[in-house]
Amino acid sequence: MVIGGGIAGIQASLDLADRDIHVYLVEKDPTIGGKMCRLDKTFPTNDCSACILSPKLADCAGHPNVTVLSYSEVVKVDGEAGNFKVTVKKKPRYVNMSSCTGCGDCVNACVLGGEKAKIPDEFEYGLVNRGAIYIPHAQAVPRVALIDAEHCLMISKGKCGKKCEKACMKGAINFEDKETEEVLEVGSIIAAAGFQLWDAGIATEYGYGRFDNVVTSMEYERMMCASGPDHGHIKCPSNKEDPKKIAYIQCCGSRSEKKGWKKYCSSVCCTYAAKQAIITKEHSDVQEDIFFMDIRSYGKEFEAYIKRAESQYKINMHRGARVSHIEEDPVTKQLTVNYTDKDGNAVGAVYDLVVLSIG
């Protein structure tokens, strides 16, 4: 059994399956793919993330030795190495997986969908909204709709006219679906649990959640992605205009003794900030500044990648600069980034958009 359906869990499952070992791949989210399916490109080659991941998703879904258990969680493990009994909880989708074709007719019929949509889309980190019945994203595996029971008017209040059910030509909607548990016998368990993004709201001095134009690195990744809400056209959230100046603040949530922050380095922020700055520069003539204590770019050719961002793409690197706080102009929504430079001088620089590198 592999617990976690991100890229690590997928690759582990395929490696085992290709050796004629049957694998149960358990993922708590409705689809497999993890954080990687949200990325635009990967460093240091800037290869398309989906081009790498999508074939593996398809291989996993179609492999005779892989059983994908999405929207499921391991709740109990008994036994010993070579003889485990694992209890897996399967959450209700309210959609029959064997009947659903992923056509999207139910999504279009939902009374809470379309222009009326007010439910934050988890896949897009809340940058756009969705309806109560939805398919998580275009490359979803499995490509099956599910109903958000908390917001569905039929499930929570018993009213809505069952528009989605009437729209489904396959009769896949099942409002009576229930949570189930299954006990699986396995010989070994691989934990590929992935990572959890740091809550940028803890850094109140940076204004995340209060200032419209302060976004996290993963939100920005979706903003710059061709498959994202704005199809790769980067806009300021406050007015949907093109930013002329963007600041990237490193070590947000890490390398600090502050309450709620992590004391260690995430090891990836420096390189992905450079990646985001490079890709942004390739699409628009924008001034970009990266504020950091020091560069910690681990991996083959990573240091050269950072140097290329600075020399070839003319991205401004502010070494030894730790940002103290951010202020917002209530009228223009522009942001003043206050920091101390390497010479100890207090500086305030104005930007249209600020990206917090949260690990």
Coordinates of C-alpha atoms in Angstrom, one line a residue:
M1 CA 0.0 0.0 0.0
V2 CA 1.2 3.5 -0.8
I3 CA -0.3 6.3 1.3
G4 CA -0.3 9.6 -0.6
G5 CA -1.2 10.2 -4.3
G6 CA 1.3 12.9 -5.1
I7 CA 4.2 12.5 -7.5
A8 CA 6.2 10.5 -5.0
G9 CA 3.3 8.1 -4.3
I10 CA 2.5 7.8 -8.0
Q11 CA 6.1 7.0 -8.9
A12 CA 6.4 4.5 -6.1
S13 CA 3.2 2.8 -7.2
L14 CA 4.3 2.5 -10.8
D15 CA 7.7 1.2 -9.9
L16 CA 6.2 -1.6 -7.8
A17 CA 3.4 -2.3 -10.3
D18 CA 5.9 -2.7 -13.1
R19 CA 7.5 -5.4 -11.0
D20 CA 4.2 -7.3 -10.8
I21 CA 3.4 -6.2 -7.3
H22 CA -0.2 -5.1 -6.7
V23 CA -0.5 -1.7 -5.1
Y24 CA -3.3 0.1 -3.3
L25 CA -2.7 3.8 -3.8
V26 CA -4.6 5.8 -1.1
E27 CA -5.2 9.5 -1.6
K28 CA -7.3 11.8 0.7
D29 CA -8.2 14.2 -2.0
P30 CA -10.8 13.5 -4.8
T31 CA -8.0 13.1 -7.4
I32 CA -4.4 12.0 -7.5
G33 CA -1.5 14.2 -8.5
G34 CA -0.9 16.3 -5.4
K35 CA 0.8 19.7 -5.5
M36 CA 2.6 18.9 -8.8
C37 CA -0.5 19.0 -10.9
R38 CA -0.9 22.7 -9.8
L39 CA 2.5 23.7 -11.0
D40 CA 3.2 25.5 -14.3
K41 CA 6.8 24.4 -14.9
T42 CA 9.6 22.7 -13.1
F43 CA 13.1 23.9 -12.4
P44 CA 15.9 24.0 -13.5
T45 CA 14.8 23.0 -17.1
N46 CA 11.4 24.8 -17.1
D47 CA 9.8 21.7 -18.5
C48 CA 6.0 21.6 -18.4
S49 CA 4.8 20.1 -15.2
A50 CA 1.7 18.6 -16.8
C51 CA 3.8 17.0 -19.6
I52 CA 5.7 15.1 -16.9
L53 CA 2.9 14.2 -14.6
S54 CA -0.1 13.5 -16.9
P55 CA 1.4 10.4 -18.5
K56 CA 2.1 9.0 -15.0
L57 CA -1.5 9.8 -13.9
A58 CA -2.8 7.9 -16.9
D59 CA -0.4 5.0 -16.3
C60 CA -1.5 4.8 -12.7
A61 CA -5.2 4.8 -13.5
G62 CA -4.9 2.2 -16.2
H63 CA -2.3 -0.1 -14.7
P64 CA -3.7 -3.6 -13.9
N65 CA -1.6 -3.8 -10.7
V66 CA -2.7 -0.4 -9.3
T67 CA -5.9 0.2 -7.4
V68 CA -6.5 3.9 -6.9
L69 CA -8.5 4.7 -3.8
S70 CA -9.1 8.5 -4.1
Y71 CA -11.1 10.5 -1.6
S72 CA -10.0 7.9 1.0
E73 CA -8.0 7.9 4.2
V74 CA -6.2 5.3 6.3
V75 CA -7.7 5.3 9.8
K76 CA -6.2 2.2 11.3
V77 CA -3.2 -0.1 10.8
D78 CA -3.0 -3.5 12.6
G79 CA -0.5 -6.4 12.3
E80 CA 3.2 -6.4 11.5
A81 CA 5.6 -6.1 8.6
G82 CA 4.6 -8.6 5.9
N83 CA 1.1 -8.9 7.3
F84 CA -0.8 -5.7 7.8
K85 CA -4.5 -5.1 8.0
V86 CA -5.3 -1.5 7.0
T87 CA -8.7 0.1 7.5
V88 CA -9.4 2.6 4.8
K89 CA -12.3 5.1 5.1
K90 CA -13.9 6.0 1.8
K91 CA -15.7 9.4 1.8
P92 CA -19.0 9.7 -0.1
R93 CA -18.8 11.4 -3.5
Y94 CA -22.6 11.2 -4.1
V95 CA -21.7 10.3 -7.7
N96 CA -21.3 6.7 -8.9
M97 CA -17.7 6.4 -10.1
S98 CA -18.5 3.5 -12.5
S99 CA -21.3 5.4 -14.2
C100 CA -19.9 9.0 -14.4
T101 CA -18.2 9.9 -17.7
G102 CA -16.9 13.2 -16.5
C103 CA -19.0 15.1 -19.2
G104 CA -19.7 18.0 -16.9
D105 CA -23.4 18.3 -17.5
C106 CA -24.2 18.1 -13.8
V107 CA -21.6 20.8 -13.1
N108 CA -23.4 23.1 -15.6
A109 CA -26.8 22.4 -14.1
C110 CA -25.9 23.1 -10.5
V111 CA -27.9 26.0 -9.1
L112 CA -24.8 27.2 -7.2
G113 CA -22.6 27.0 -10.3
G114 CA -21.7 29.4 -13.1
E115 CA -22.1 33.1 -12.3
K116 CA -23.7 32.2 -9.0
A117 CA -20.7 30.2 -7.8
K118 CA -19.4 31.4 -4.4
I119 CA -17.6 28.3 -3.1
P120 CA -13.8 28.8 -3.1
D121 CA -12.2 26.4 -5.5
E122 CA -9.6 24.4 -3.5
F123 CA -7.6 23.4 -6.6
E124 CA -7.2 27.1 -7.5
Y125 CA -6.5 28.1 -3.9
G126 CA -9.6 30.2 -3.8
L127 CA -8.7 32.4 -6.7
V128 CA -12.0 31.5 -8.4
N129 CA -15.2 29.9 -7.2
R130 CA -17.0 26.6 -8.0
G131 CA -20.5 25.1 -7.6
A132 CA -21.6 22.4 -5.2
I133 CA -21.0 19.6 -7.7
Y134 CA -17.7 19.8 -9.5
I135 CA -14.8 18.1 -11.3
P136 CA -11.6 19.2 -9.5
H137 CA -9.7 20.1 -12.6
A138 CA -9.3 19.4 -16.3
Q139 CA -6.7 16.7 -15.9
A140 CA -8.4 15.0 -12.9
V141 CA -7.7 11.3 -12.3
P142 CA -10.2 9.9 -11.7
R143 CA -12.2 12.3 -13.9
V144 CA -15.4 11.9 -11.9
A145 CA -17.6 14.6 -10.4
L146 CA -18.3 14.8 -6.7
I147 CA -20.7 16.8 -4.6
D148 CA -19.7 19.1 -1.7
A149 CA -22.1 17.9 0.9
E150 CA -21.6 21.0 3.1
H151 CA -22.7 23.4 0.4
C152 CA -25.1 21.2 -1.6
L153 CA -28.7 22.6 -1.1
M154 CA -30.2 19.1 -1.6
I155 CA -28.0 17.4 0.9
S156 CA -27.8 20.2 3.5
K157 CA -31.4 21.6 3.2
G158 CA -33.3 19.1 1.1
K159 CA -34.1 21.5 -1.6
C160 CA -32.8 22.6 -5.0
G161 CA -34.9 20.6 -7.4
K162 CA -32.1 18.0 -8.0
K163 CA -31.0 19.8 -11.1
C164 CA -27.7 17.8 -11.4
E165 CA -29.6 14.5 -11.1
K166 CA -32.0 15.5 -13.9
A167 CA -29.0 16.6 -16.1
C168 CA -27.1 13.4 -15.7
M169 CA -28.0 11.1 -18.6
K170 CA -26.1 8.2 -16.9
G171 CA -28.0 8.3 -13.6
A172 CA -24.8 8.6 -11.7
I173 CA -26.0 11.0 -9.0
N174 CA -26.7 9.3 -5.7
F175 CA -27.8 11.6 -2.8
E176 CA -28.0 8.6 -0.5
D177 CA -24.3 7.8 -0.8
K178 CA -22.7 7.0 2.6
E179 CA -19.2 6.8 4.1
T180 CA -17.8 3.3 4.0
E181 CA -14.8 1.4 5.5
E182 CA -12.8 -1.4 4.0
V183 CA -10.1 -3.6 5.5
L184 CA -7.2 -4.4 3.2
E185 CA -4.5 -6.9 3.7
V186 CA -1.0 -5.7 2.6
G187 CA 2.6 -6.8 3.1
S188 CA 4.2 -3.4 3.2
I189 CA 3.3 0.3 3.5
I190 CA 4.9 3.3 1.9
A191 CA 4.1 6.7 3.4
A192 CA 4.3 9.3 0.7
A193 CA 2.4 11.9 2.7
G194 CA 3.7 15.0 0.8
F195 CA 3.8 18.4 2.5
Q196 CA 1.5 21.0 3.9
L197 CA 1.8 24.6 2.9
W198 CA 2.5 27.1 5.7
D199 CA -0.3 29.4 6.6
A200 CA 0.8 32.9 5.4
G201 CA -1.8 34.5 7.6
I202 CA 0.5 33.9 10.6
A203 CA 2.8 36.5 9.2
T204 CA 0.4 39.4 9.9
E205 CA 3.1 42.0 9.1
Y206 CA 2.9 41.0 5.5
G207 CA -0.8 41.6 5.2
Y208 CA -1.8 38.3 3.6
G209 CA -5.6 38.0 3.7
R210 CA -5.9 41.7 4.3
F211 CA -4.2 43.2 1.2
D212 CA -5.6 42.0 -2.1
N213 CA -2.3 42.1 -3.9
V214 CA -0.4 40.0 -1.5
V215 CA -0.5 36.4 -2.6
T216 CA 1.3 33.1 -1.7
S217 CA 3.8 31.4 -4.0
M218 CA 1.3 28.6 -4.8
E219 CA -1.5 31.1 -5.6
Y220 CA 1.0 32.9 -7.9
E221 CA 1.9 29.6 -9.5
R222 CA -1.8 29.1 -10.5
M223 CA -2.0 32.8 -11.7
M224 CA 1.0 32.3 -14.1
C225 CA -0.1 28.8 -15.2
A226 CA -1.7 28.5 -18.7
S227 CA -4.3 26.2 -17.2
G228 CA -5.0 28.6 -14.3
P229 CA -7.9 30.9 -13.7
D230 CA -6.5 33.7 -16.0
H231 CA -4.9 31.3 -18.5
G232 CA -1.4 32.5 -17.6
H233 CA -2.1 36.2 -17.9
I234 CA -0.8 37.7 -14.6
K235 CA -3.2 40.3 -13.2
C236 CA -3.3 42.2 -9.9
P237 CA -6.2 40.6 -7.9
S238 CA -7.4 44.1 -6.8
N239 CA -8.1 45.5 -10.3
K240 CA -7.2 42.8 -12.8
E241 CA -4.6 45.1 -14.3
D242 CA -1.1 44.0 -15.4
P243 CA 1.5 44.5 -12.6
K244 CA 4.5 46.6 -13.5
K245 CA 6.6 45.8 -10.4
I246 CA 6.5 42.5 -8.5
A247 CA 8.3 41.6 -5.2
Y248 CA 9.1 38.1 -4.0
I249 CA 9.7 37.7 -0.3
Q250 CA 11.7 34.7 0.7
C251 CA 11.8 32.7 3.9
C252 CA 8.2 33.5 4.7
G253 CA 7.4 31.2 7.5
S254 CA 10.9 29.7 7.8
R255 CA 14.3 30.3 9.4
S256 CA 12.9 32.3 12.3
E257 CA 12.3 31.9 16.0
K258 CA 8.9 33.8 15.7
K259 CA 5.8 32.0 17.0
G260 CA 4.3 29.8 14.4
W261 CA 7.3 30.0 12.1
K262 CA 9.7 27.2 11.3
K263 CA 13.3 27.3 12.3
Y264 CA 14.6 25.4 9.3
C265 CA 15.0 26.2 5.6
S266 CA 12.4 24.7 3.2
S267 CA 15.2 24.2 0.6
V268 CA 13.0 25.0 -2.4
C269 CA 11.9 28.6 -2.0
C270 CA 15.0 30.2 -3.6
T271 CA 14.9 28.2 -6.7
Y272 CA 11.1 28.3 -7.3
A273 CA 11.1 32.0 -6.8
A274 CA 13.7 32.3 -9.5
K275 CA 11.6 30.1 -11.7
Q276 CA 8.5 32.2 -11.2
A277 CA 10.5 35.4 -11.9
I278 CA 12.0 33.9 -15.0
I279 CA 8.7 32.7 -16.5
T280 CA 7.0 36.0 -15.6
K281 CA 9.8 37.9 -17.4
E282 CA 9.4 35.7 -20.5
H283 CA 5.8 36.8 -20.8
S284 CA 5.9 40.5 -19.8
D285 CA 8.2 43.4 -19.3
V286 CA 8.0 43.8 -15.5
Q287 CA 10.4 44.8 -12.8
E288 CA 11.0 42.0 -10.4
D289 CA 12.8 42.0 -7.0
I290 CA 13.6 39.1 -4.8
F291 CA 14.3 39.8 -1.2
F292 CA 16.3 37.1 0.7
M293 CA 18.8 36.6 3.5
D294 CA 21.0 34.3 1.5
I295 CA 20.6 31.9 -1.4
R296 CA 20.1 28.2 -0.5
S297 CA 19.6 26.5 -3.8
Y298 CA 20.2 22.7 -3.5
G299 CA 20.5 20.5 -6.5
K300 CA 22.3 19.9 -9.8
E301 CA 22.5 23.1 -11.9
F302 CA 20.3 25.0 -9.4
E303 CA 23.0 27.6 -8.6
A304 CA 23.5 28.2 -12.3
Y305 CA 19.8 28.7 -12.6
I306 CA 19.8 31.4 -10.0
K307 CA 22.7 33.1 -11.7
R308 CA 20.9 33.0 -15.0
A309 CA 17.8 34.7 -13.4
E310 CA 20.0 37.5 -12.3
S311 CA 22.3 38.0 -15.3
Q312 CA 20.2 37.0 -18.3
Y313 CA 16.7 38.0 -17.1
K314 CA 17.9 41.1 -15.1
I315 CA 16.0 40.1 -11.9
N316 CA 17.1 42.2 -9.0
M317 CA 18.5 40.1 -6.1
H318 CA 18.4 41.9 -2.7
R319 CA 20.8 39.8 -0.6
G320 CA 20.7 40.2 3.2
A321 CA 17.3 42.0 3.0
R322 CA 14.7 40.9 5.5
V323 CA 11.3 42.6 5.0
S324 CA 9.9 44.0 8.2
H325 CA 6.4 44.8 7.1
I326 CA 4.2 45.7 4.2
E327 CA 1.8 48.6 3.9
E328 CA -1.1 49.1 1.5
D329 CA -2.3 52.3 -0.2
P330 CA -6.1 52.1 0.4
V331 CA -6.8 54.0 -2.8
T332 CA -4.4 52.5 -5.4
K333 CA -3.9 49.2 -3.6
Q334 CA -0.2 49.5 -4.2
L335 CA 2.1 47.9 -1.6
T336 CA 5.1 49.5 0.1
V337 CA 7.6 46.8 1.1
N338 CA 9.7 48.0 4.1
Y339 CA 13.0 46.3 4.5
T340 CA 16.6 46.8 5.8
D341 CA 19.2 46.6 3.1
K342 CA 22.6 44.9 3.4
D343 CA 24.1 48.2 4.6
G344 CA 21.6 48.6 7.4
N345 CA 19.5 51.3 5.7
A346 CA 15.7 51.4 6.1
V347 CA 14.1 51.3 2.7
G348 CA 10.5 51.4 1.5
A349 CA 9.8 50.3 -2.1
V350 CA 6.5 50.4 -3.9
Y351 CA 5.1 47.3 -5.8
D352 CA 1.9 46.3 -7.5
L353 CA 2.1 42.7 -6.5
V354 CA 3.9 40.8 -3.7
V355 CA 4.5 37.1 -3.7
L356 CA 5.2 35.3 -0.4
S357 CA 7.5 32.3 -0.7
I358 CA 5.9 30.0 1.9
G359 CA 7.9 26.8 1.4

